[in-house]
CSV table of C-alpha atoms and ligand atoms in Angstrom, one decimal:
chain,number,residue,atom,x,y,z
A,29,UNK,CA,102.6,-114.6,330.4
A,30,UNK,CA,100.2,-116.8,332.1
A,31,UNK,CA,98.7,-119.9,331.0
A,32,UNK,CA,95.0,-120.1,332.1
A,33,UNK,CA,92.8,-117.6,332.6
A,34,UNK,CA,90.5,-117.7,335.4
A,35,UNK,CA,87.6,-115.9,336.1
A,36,UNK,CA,86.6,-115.3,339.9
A,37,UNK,CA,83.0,-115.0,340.3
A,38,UNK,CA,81.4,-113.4,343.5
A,39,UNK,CA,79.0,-111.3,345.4
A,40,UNK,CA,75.9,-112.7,343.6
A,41,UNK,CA,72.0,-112.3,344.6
A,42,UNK,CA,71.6,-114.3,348.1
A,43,UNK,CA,72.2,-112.5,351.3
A,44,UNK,CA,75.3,-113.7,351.1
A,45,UNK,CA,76.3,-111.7,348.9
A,46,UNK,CA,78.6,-109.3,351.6
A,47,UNK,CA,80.3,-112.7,352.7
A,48,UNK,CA,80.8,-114.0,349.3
A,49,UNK,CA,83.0,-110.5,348.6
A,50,UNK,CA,85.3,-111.2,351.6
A,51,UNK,CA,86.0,-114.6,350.5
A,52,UNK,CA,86.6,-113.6,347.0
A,53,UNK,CA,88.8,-110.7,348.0
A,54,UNK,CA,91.4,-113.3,349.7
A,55,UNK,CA,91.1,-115.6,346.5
A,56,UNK,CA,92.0,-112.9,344.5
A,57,UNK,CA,95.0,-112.0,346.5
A,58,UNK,CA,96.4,-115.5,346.1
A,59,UNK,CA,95.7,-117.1,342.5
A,60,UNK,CA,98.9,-118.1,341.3
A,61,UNK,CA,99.6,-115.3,339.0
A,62,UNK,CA,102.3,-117.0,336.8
A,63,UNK,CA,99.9,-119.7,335.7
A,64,UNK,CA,96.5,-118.1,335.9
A,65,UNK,CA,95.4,-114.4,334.5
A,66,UNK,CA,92.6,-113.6,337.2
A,67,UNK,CA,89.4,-112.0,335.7
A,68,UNK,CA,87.6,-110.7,338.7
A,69,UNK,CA,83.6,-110.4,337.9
A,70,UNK,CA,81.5,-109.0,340.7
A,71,UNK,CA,77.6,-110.1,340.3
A,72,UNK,CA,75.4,-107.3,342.0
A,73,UNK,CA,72.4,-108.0,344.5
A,74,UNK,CA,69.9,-107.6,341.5
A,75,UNK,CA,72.2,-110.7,339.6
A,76,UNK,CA,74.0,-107.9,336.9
A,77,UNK,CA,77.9,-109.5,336.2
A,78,UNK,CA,80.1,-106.6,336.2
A,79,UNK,CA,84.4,-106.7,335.4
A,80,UNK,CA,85.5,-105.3,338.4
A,81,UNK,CA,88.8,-104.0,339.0
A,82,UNK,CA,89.5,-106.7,341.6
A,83,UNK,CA,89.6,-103.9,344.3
A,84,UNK,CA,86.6,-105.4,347.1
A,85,UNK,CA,86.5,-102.8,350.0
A,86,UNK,CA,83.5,-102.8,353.1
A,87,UNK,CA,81.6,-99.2,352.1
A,88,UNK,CA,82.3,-96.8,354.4
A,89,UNK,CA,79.8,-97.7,357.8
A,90,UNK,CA,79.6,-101.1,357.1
A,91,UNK,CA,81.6,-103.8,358.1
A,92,UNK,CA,81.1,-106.0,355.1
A,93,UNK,CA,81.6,-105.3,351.3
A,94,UNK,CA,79.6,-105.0,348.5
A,95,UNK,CA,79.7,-105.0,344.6
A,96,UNK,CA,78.4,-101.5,343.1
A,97,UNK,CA,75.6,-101.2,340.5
A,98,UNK,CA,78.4,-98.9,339.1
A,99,UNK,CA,81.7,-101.6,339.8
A,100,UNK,CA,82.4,-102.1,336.1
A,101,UNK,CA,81.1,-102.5,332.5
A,102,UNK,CA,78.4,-105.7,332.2
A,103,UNK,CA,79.8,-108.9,330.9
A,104,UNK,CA,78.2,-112.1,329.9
A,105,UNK,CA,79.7,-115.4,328.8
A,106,UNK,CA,79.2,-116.8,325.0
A,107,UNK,CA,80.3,-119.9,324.1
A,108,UNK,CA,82.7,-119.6,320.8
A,109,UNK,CA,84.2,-122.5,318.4
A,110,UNK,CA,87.3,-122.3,320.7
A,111,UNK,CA,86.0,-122.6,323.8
A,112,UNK,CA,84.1,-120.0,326.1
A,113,UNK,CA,84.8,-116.4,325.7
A,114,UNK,CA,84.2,-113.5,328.4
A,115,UNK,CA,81.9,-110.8,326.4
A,116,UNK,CA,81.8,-106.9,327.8
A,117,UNK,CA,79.1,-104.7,326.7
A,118,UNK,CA,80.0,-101.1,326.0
A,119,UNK,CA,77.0,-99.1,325.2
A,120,UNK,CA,75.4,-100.6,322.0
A,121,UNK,CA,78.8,-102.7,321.5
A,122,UNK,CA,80.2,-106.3,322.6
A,123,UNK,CA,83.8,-106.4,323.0
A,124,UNK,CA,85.2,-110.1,323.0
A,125,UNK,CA,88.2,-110.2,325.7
A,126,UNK,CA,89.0,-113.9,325.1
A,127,UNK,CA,88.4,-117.3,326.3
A,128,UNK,CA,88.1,-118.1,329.6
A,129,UNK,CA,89.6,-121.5,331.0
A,130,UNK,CA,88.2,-122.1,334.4
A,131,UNK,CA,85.5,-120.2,336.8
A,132,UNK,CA,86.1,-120.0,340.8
A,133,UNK,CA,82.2,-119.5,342.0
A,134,UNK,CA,83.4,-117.9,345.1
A,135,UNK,CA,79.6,-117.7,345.6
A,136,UNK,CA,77.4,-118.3,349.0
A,137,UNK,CA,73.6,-119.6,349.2
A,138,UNK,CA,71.1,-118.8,346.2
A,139,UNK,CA,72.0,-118.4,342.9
A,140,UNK,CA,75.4,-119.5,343.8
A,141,UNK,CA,76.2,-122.6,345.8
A,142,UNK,CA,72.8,-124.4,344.5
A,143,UNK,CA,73.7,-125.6,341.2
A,144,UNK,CA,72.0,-122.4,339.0
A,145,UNK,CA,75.4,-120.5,338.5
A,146,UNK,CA,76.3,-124.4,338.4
A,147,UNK,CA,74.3,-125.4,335.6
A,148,UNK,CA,74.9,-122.0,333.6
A,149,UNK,CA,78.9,-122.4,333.8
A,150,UNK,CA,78.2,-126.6,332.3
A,151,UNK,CA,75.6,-124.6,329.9
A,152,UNK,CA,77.8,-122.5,328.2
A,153,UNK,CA,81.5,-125.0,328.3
A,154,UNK,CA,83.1,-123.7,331.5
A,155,UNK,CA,85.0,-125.7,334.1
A,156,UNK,CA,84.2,-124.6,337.5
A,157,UNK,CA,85.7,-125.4,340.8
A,158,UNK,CA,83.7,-127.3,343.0
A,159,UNK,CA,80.3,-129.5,343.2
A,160,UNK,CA,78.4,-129.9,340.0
A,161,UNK,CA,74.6,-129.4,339.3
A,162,UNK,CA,73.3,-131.9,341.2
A,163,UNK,CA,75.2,-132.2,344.5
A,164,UNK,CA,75.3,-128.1,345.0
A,165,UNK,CA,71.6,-128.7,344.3
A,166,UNK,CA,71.1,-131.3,347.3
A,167,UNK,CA,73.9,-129.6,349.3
A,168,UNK,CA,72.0,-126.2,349.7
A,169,UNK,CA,69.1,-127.7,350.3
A,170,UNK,CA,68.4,-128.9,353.8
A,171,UNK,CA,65.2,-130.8,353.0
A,172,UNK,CA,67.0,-132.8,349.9
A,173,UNK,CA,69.9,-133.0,351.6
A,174,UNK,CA,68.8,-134.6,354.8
A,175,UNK,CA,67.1,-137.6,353.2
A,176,UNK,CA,70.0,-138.3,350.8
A,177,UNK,CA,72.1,-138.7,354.4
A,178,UNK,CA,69.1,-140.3,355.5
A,179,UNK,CA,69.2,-143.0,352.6
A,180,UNK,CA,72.7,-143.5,354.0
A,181,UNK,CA,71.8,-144.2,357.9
A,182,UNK,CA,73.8,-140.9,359.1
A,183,UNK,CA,72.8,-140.0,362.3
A,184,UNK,CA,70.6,-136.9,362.4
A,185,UNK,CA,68.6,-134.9,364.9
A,186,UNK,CA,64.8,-135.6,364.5
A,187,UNK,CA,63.2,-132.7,362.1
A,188,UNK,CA,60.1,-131.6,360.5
A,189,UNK,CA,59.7,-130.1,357.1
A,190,UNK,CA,57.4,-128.0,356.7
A,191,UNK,CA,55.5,-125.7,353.9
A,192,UNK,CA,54.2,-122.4,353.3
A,193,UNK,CA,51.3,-123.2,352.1
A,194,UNK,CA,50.4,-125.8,354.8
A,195,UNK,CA,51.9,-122.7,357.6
A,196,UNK,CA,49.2,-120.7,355.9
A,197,UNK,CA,46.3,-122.9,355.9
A,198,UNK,CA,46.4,-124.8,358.9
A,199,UNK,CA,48.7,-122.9,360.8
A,200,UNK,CA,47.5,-124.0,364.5
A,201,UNK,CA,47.7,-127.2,363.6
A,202,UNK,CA,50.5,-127.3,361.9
A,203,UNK,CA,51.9,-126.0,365.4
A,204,UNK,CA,50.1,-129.0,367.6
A,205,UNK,CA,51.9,-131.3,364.8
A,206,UNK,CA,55.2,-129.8,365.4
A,207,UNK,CA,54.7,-129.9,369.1
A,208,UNK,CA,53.8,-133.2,369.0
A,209,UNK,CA,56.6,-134.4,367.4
A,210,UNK,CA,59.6,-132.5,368.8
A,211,UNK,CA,60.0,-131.3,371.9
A,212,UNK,CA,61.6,-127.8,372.8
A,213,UNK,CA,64.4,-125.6,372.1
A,214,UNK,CA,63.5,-126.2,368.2
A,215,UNK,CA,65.6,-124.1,365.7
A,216,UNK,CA,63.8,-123.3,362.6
A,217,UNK,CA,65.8,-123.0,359.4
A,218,UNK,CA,64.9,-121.9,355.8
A,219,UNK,CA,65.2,-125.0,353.4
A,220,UNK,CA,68.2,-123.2,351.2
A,221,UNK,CA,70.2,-120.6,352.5
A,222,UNK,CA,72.9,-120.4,354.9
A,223,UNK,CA,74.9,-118.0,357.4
A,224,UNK,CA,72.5,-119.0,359.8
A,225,UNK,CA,70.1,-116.4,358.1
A,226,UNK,CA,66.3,-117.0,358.9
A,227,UNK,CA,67.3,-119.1,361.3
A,228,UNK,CA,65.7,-119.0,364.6
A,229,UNK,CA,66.1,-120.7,368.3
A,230,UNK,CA,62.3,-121.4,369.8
A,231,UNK,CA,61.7,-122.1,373.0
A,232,UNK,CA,58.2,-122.1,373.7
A,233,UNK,CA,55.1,-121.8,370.8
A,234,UNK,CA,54.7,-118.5,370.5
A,235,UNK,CA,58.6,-118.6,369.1
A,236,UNK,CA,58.2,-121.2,367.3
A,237,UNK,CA,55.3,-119.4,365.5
A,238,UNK,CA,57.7,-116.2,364.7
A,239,UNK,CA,60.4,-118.3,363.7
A,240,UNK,CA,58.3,-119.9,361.2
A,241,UNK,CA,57.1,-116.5,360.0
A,242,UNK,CA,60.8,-115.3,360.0
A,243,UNK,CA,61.7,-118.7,358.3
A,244,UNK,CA,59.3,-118.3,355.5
A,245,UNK,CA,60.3,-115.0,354.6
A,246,UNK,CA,63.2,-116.8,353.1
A,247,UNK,CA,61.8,-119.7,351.6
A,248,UNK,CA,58.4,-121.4,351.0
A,249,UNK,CA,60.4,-125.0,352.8
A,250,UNK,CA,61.0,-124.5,356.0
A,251,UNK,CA,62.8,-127.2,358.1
A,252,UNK,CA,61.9,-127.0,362.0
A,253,UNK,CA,64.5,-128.8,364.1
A,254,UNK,CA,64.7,-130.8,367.5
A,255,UNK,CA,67.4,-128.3,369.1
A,256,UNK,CA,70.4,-129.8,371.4
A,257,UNK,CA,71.4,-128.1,374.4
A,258,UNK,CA,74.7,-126.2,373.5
A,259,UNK,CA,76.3,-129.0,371.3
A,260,UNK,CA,80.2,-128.8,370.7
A,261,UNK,CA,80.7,-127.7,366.7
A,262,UNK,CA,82.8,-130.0,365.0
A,263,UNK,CA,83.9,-129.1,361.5
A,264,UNK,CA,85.8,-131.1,358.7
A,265,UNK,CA,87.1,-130.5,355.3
A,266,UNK,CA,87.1,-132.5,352.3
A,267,UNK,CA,88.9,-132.2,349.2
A,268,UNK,CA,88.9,-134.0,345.7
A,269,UNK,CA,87.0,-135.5,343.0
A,270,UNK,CA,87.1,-139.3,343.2
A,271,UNK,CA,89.8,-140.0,345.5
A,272,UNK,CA,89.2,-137.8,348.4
A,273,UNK,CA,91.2,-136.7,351.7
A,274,UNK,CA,89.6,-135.4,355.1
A,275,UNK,CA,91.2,-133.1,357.3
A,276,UNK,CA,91.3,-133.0,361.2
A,277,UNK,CA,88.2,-131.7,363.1
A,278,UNK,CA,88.4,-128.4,363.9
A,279,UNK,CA,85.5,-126.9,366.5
A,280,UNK,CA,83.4,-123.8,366.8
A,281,UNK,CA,83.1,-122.1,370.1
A,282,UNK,CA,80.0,-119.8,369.1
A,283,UNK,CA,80.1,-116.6,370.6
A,284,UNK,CA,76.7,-116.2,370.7
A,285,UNK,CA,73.5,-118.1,372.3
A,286,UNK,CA,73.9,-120.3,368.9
A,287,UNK,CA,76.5,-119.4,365.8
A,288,UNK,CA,74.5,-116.9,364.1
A,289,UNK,CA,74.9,-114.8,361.4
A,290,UNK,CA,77.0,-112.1,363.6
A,291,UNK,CA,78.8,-114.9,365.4
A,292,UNK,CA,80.0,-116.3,362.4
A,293,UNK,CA,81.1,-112.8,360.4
A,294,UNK,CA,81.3,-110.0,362.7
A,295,UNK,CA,81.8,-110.8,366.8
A,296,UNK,CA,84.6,-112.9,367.7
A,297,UNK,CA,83.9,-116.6,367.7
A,298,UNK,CA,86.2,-119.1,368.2
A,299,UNK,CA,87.8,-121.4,365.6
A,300,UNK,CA,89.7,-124.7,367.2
A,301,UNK,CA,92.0,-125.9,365.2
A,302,UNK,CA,92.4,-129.4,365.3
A,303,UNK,CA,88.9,-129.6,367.8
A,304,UNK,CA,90.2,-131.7,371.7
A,305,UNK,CA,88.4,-134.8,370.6
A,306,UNK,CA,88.9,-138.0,371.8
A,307,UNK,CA,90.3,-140.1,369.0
A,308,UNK,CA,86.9,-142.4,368.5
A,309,UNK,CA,85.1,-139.2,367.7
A,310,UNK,CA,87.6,-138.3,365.3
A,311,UNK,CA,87.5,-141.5,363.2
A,312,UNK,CA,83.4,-141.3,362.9
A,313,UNK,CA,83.3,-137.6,361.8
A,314,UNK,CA,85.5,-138.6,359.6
A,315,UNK,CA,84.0,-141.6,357.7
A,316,UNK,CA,80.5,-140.0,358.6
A,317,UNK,CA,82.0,-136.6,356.5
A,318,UNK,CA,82.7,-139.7,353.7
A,319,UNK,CA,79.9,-140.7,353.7
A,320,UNK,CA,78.0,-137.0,353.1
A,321,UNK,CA,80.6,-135.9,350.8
A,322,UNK,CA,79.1,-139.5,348.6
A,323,UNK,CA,75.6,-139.0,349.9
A,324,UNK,CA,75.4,-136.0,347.5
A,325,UNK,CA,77.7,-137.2,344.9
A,326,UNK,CA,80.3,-134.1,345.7
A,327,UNK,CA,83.5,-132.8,343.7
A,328,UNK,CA,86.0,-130.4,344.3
A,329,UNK,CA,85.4,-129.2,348.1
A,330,UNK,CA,83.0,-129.2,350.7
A,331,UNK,CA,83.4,-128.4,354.8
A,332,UNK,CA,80.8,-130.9,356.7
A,333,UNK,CA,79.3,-129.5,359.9
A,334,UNK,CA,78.6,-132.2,363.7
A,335,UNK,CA,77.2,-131.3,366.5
A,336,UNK,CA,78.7,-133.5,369.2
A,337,UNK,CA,76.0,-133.7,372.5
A,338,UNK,CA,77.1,-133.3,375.9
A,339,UNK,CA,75.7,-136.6,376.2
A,340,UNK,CA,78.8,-137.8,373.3
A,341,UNK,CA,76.3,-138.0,370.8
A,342,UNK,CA,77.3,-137.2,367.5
A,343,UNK,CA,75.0,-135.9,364.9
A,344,UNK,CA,75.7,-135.1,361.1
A,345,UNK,CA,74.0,-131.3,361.0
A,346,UNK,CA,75.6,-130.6,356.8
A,347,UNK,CA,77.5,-130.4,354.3
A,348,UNK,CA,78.4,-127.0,352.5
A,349,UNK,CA,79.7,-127.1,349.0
A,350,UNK,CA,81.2,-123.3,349.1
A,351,UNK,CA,81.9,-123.2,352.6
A,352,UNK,CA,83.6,-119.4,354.0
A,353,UNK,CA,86.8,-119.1,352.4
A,354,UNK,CA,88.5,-116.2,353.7
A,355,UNK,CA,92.1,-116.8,355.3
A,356,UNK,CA,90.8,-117.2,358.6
A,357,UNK,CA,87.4,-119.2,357.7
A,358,UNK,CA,87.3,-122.7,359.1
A,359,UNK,CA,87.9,-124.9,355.7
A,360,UNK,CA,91.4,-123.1,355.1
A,361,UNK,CA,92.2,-123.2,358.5
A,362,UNK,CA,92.0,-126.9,358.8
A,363,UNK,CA,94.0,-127.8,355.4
A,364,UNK,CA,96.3,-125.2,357.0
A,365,UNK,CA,96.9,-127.6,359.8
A,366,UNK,CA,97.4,-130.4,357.0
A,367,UNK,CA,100.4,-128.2,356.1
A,368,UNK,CA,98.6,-127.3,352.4
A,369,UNK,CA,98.5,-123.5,352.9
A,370,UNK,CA,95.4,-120.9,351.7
A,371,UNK,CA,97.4,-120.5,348.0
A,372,UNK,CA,98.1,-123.8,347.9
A,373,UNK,CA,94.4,-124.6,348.5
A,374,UNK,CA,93.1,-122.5,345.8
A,375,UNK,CA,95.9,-124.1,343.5
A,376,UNK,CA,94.4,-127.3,344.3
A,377,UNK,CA,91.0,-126.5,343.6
A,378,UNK,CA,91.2,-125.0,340.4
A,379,UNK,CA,93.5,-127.9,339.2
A,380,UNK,CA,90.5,-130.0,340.7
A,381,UNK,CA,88.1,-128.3,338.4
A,382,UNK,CA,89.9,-128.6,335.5
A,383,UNK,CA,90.9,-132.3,335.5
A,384,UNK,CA,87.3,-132.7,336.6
A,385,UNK,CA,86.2,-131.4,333.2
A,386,UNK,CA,88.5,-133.4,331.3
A,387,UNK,CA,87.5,-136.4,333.4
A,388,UNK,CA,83.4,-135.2,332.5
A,389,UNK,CA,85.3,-134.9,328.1
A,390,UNK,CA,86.5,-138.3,328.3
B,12,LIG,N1,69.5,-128.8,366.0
B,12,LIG,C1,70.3,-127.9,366.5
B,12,LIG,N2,70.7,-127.9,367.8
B,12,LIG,C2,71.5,-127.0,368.3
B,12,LIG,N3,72.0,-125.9,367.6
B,12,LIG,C3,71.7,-125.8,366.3
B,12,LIG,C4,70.8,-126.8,365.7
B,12,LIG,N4,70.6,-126.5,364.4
B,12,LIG,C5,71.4,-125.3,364.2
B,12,LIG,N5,72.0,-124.9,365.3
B,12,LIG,C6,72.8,-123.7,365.5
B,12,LIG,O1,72.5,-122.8,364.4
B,12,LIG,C7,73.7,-122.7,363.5
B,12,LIG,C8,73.3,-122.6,362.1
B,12,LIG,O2,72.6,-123.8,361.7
B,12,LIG,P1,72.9,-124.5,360.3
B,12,LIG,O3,71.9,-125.6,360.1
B,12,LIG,O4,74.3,-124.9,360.3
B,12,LIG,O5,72.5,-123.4,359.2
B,12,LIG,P2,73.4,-122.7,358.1
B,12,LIG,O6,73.2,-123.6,356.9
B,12,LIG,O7,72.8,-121.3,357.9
B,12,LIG,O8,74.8,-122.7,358.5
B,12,LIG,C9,74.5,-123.9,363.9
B,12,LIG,O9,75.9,-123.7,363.6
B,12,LIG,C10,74.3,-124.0,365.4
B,12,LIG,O10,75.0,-123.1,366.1
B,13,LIG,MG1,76.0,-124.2,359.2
């Protein structure tokens, strides 16, 4: 019999949500089954939690997965005298099916790497793995985020936030401000999502105008961005809650004009693993990944995100607080190359998350 039981949360309402099943469908495959029952609950696009059968398979014509308005009966968590329970509803019944010990948000962008999932698990008793309220709050958040690495001196390209309303209002002027400011390519990015969705390259004004449009679609924050010419992609992982160890660089070799959203999840990019760096580089992405991990007062794991310049420049670009976590995703890749493998990973985190909790108890 196992000892824990955890329950695996993923798909969820962000666009995401397709990326978020392929991670999960690899955690599944490797939780440690003589210590941990797995409860696998799939939250649909429209943000209904569902007990799946575990089973995450790409529809047929699509490349990428999806949970089902139909995946399973509805379940909800309730918080019981002996800790949290999982609660399924059948018809006009709730059937209890036990306490719960630990939750894996395997969970990408909105509603599940920005601290609401977050604050419902800490709501209702359950440990989680991975950053609490606050720093998956600042993490997702580009605007937040960059002026908490701000506060901290980390090097960052020059950027403009920027609001709906304002885009509305004043739009041509908004644009002369812009201009004014930072000079082209720009990128402009939603303020919290991720997957390089919304995101656009602008090279002249009349780009800049539509990525804005395309931006705000997303969110009412938009962040517009000095762009570097092709920068190198330099990746790190952290793990831990107080005492913390960074991995190697890895490095990205995009294989597209930037790593978009199909460079990242369905053409062929490269992952380097560890990145050709000379060894100064290596030392400052790694205290500069120390110092973002504490800029946003992370736990648990996080992958932080360089561009290097041609000119040798290096520039902090983020931190993600439930980076891609499929075998072959850059964050289990890199502890791979640490020699602690994908199972062993997930080990560690959920161990993580519960001697967080007792830490948070005590
Ligand atoms: N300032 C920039 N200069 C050059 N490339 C950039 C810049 N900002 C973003 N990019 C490109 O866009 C990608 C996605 O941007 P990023 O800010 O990491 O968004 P996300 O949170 O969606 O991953 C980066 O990996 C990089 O390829
Ligand atoms: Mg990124």
């Amino acid at each position: 019999m196992a000892d824990e039981r955890v329950l695996v949360l993923y798909g969820g309402q962000s666009s995401e949500h397709p990326v978020s099943c392929l991670s999960a469908r690899s955690v599944l495959e490797v939780v440690d089954r003589e210590r941990y029952e797995v409860v696998p609950v799939g939250i649909t696009r429209g943000g209904r939690w569902l007990l799946t059968d575990g089973v995450i398979e790409a529809r047929p014509g699509s490349p990428l997965p999806e949970v089902d308005e139909d995946a399973g009966d509805p379940v909800t968590l309730v918080r019981g005298v002996d800790g949290t329970h999982l609660v399924r509803l059948v018809g006009d019944r709730a059937e209890d099916l036990g306490a719960i010990d630990v939750a894996f948000p395997v969970l990408h962008g909105p509603f599940g790497e920005d601290g609401t999932i977050q604050g419902y698990l800490t709501t209702v008793g359950l440990p989680y793995v991975g950053a609490d309220v606050t720093a998956s709050s600042v993490g997702i958040d580009k605007r937040a985020m960059k002026l908490a690495f701000k506060a901290r001196g980390l090097p960052q390209v020059p950027y403009l936030p920027v609001t709906w309303g304002r885009w509305q209002r004043d739009g041509a002027a908004l644009l002369d401000e812009v201009e004014a400011a930072l000079s082209y390519p720009m990128f402009t990015k939603p303020a919290r999502q991720g997957s390089s969705i919304g995101i656009t390259l602008a090279r002249h004004r009349e780009a800049l105008a539509a990525g804005l449009d395309e931006a705000f679609t997303h969110d009412r924050v938009v962040i517009v961005e000095q762009g570097l010419d092709r920068p190198r992609e330099v990746e790190v992982g952290v793990l831990g809650n107080d005492e913390i160890e960074v991995t190697a660089p890895g490095e990205i070799v995009p294989s597209d004009e930037f790593y978009t959203f199909e460079a990242k999840y369905i053409d062929d990019s490269q992952l380097h693993v560890p990145a050709d760096l000379p060894p100064d580089v290596v030392a400052n992405v790694q205290r500069f990944a120390t110092q973002a991990w504490l800029a946003i007062g992370c736990r648990g794991m996080a992958r932080v995100d360089f561009f290097l310049d041609r000119d040798g420049t290096l520039y902090l670009n983020e931190i993600n607080t439930i980076p891609g976590f499929t075998p072959s995703s850059m964050l289990p890749m890199l502890w791979q190359a640490e020699g602690l493998s994908y199972p062993e990973l997930v080990d560690r985190l959920l161990e993580l998350a519960l001697e967080a909790a007792a830490d948070d108890l005590g």
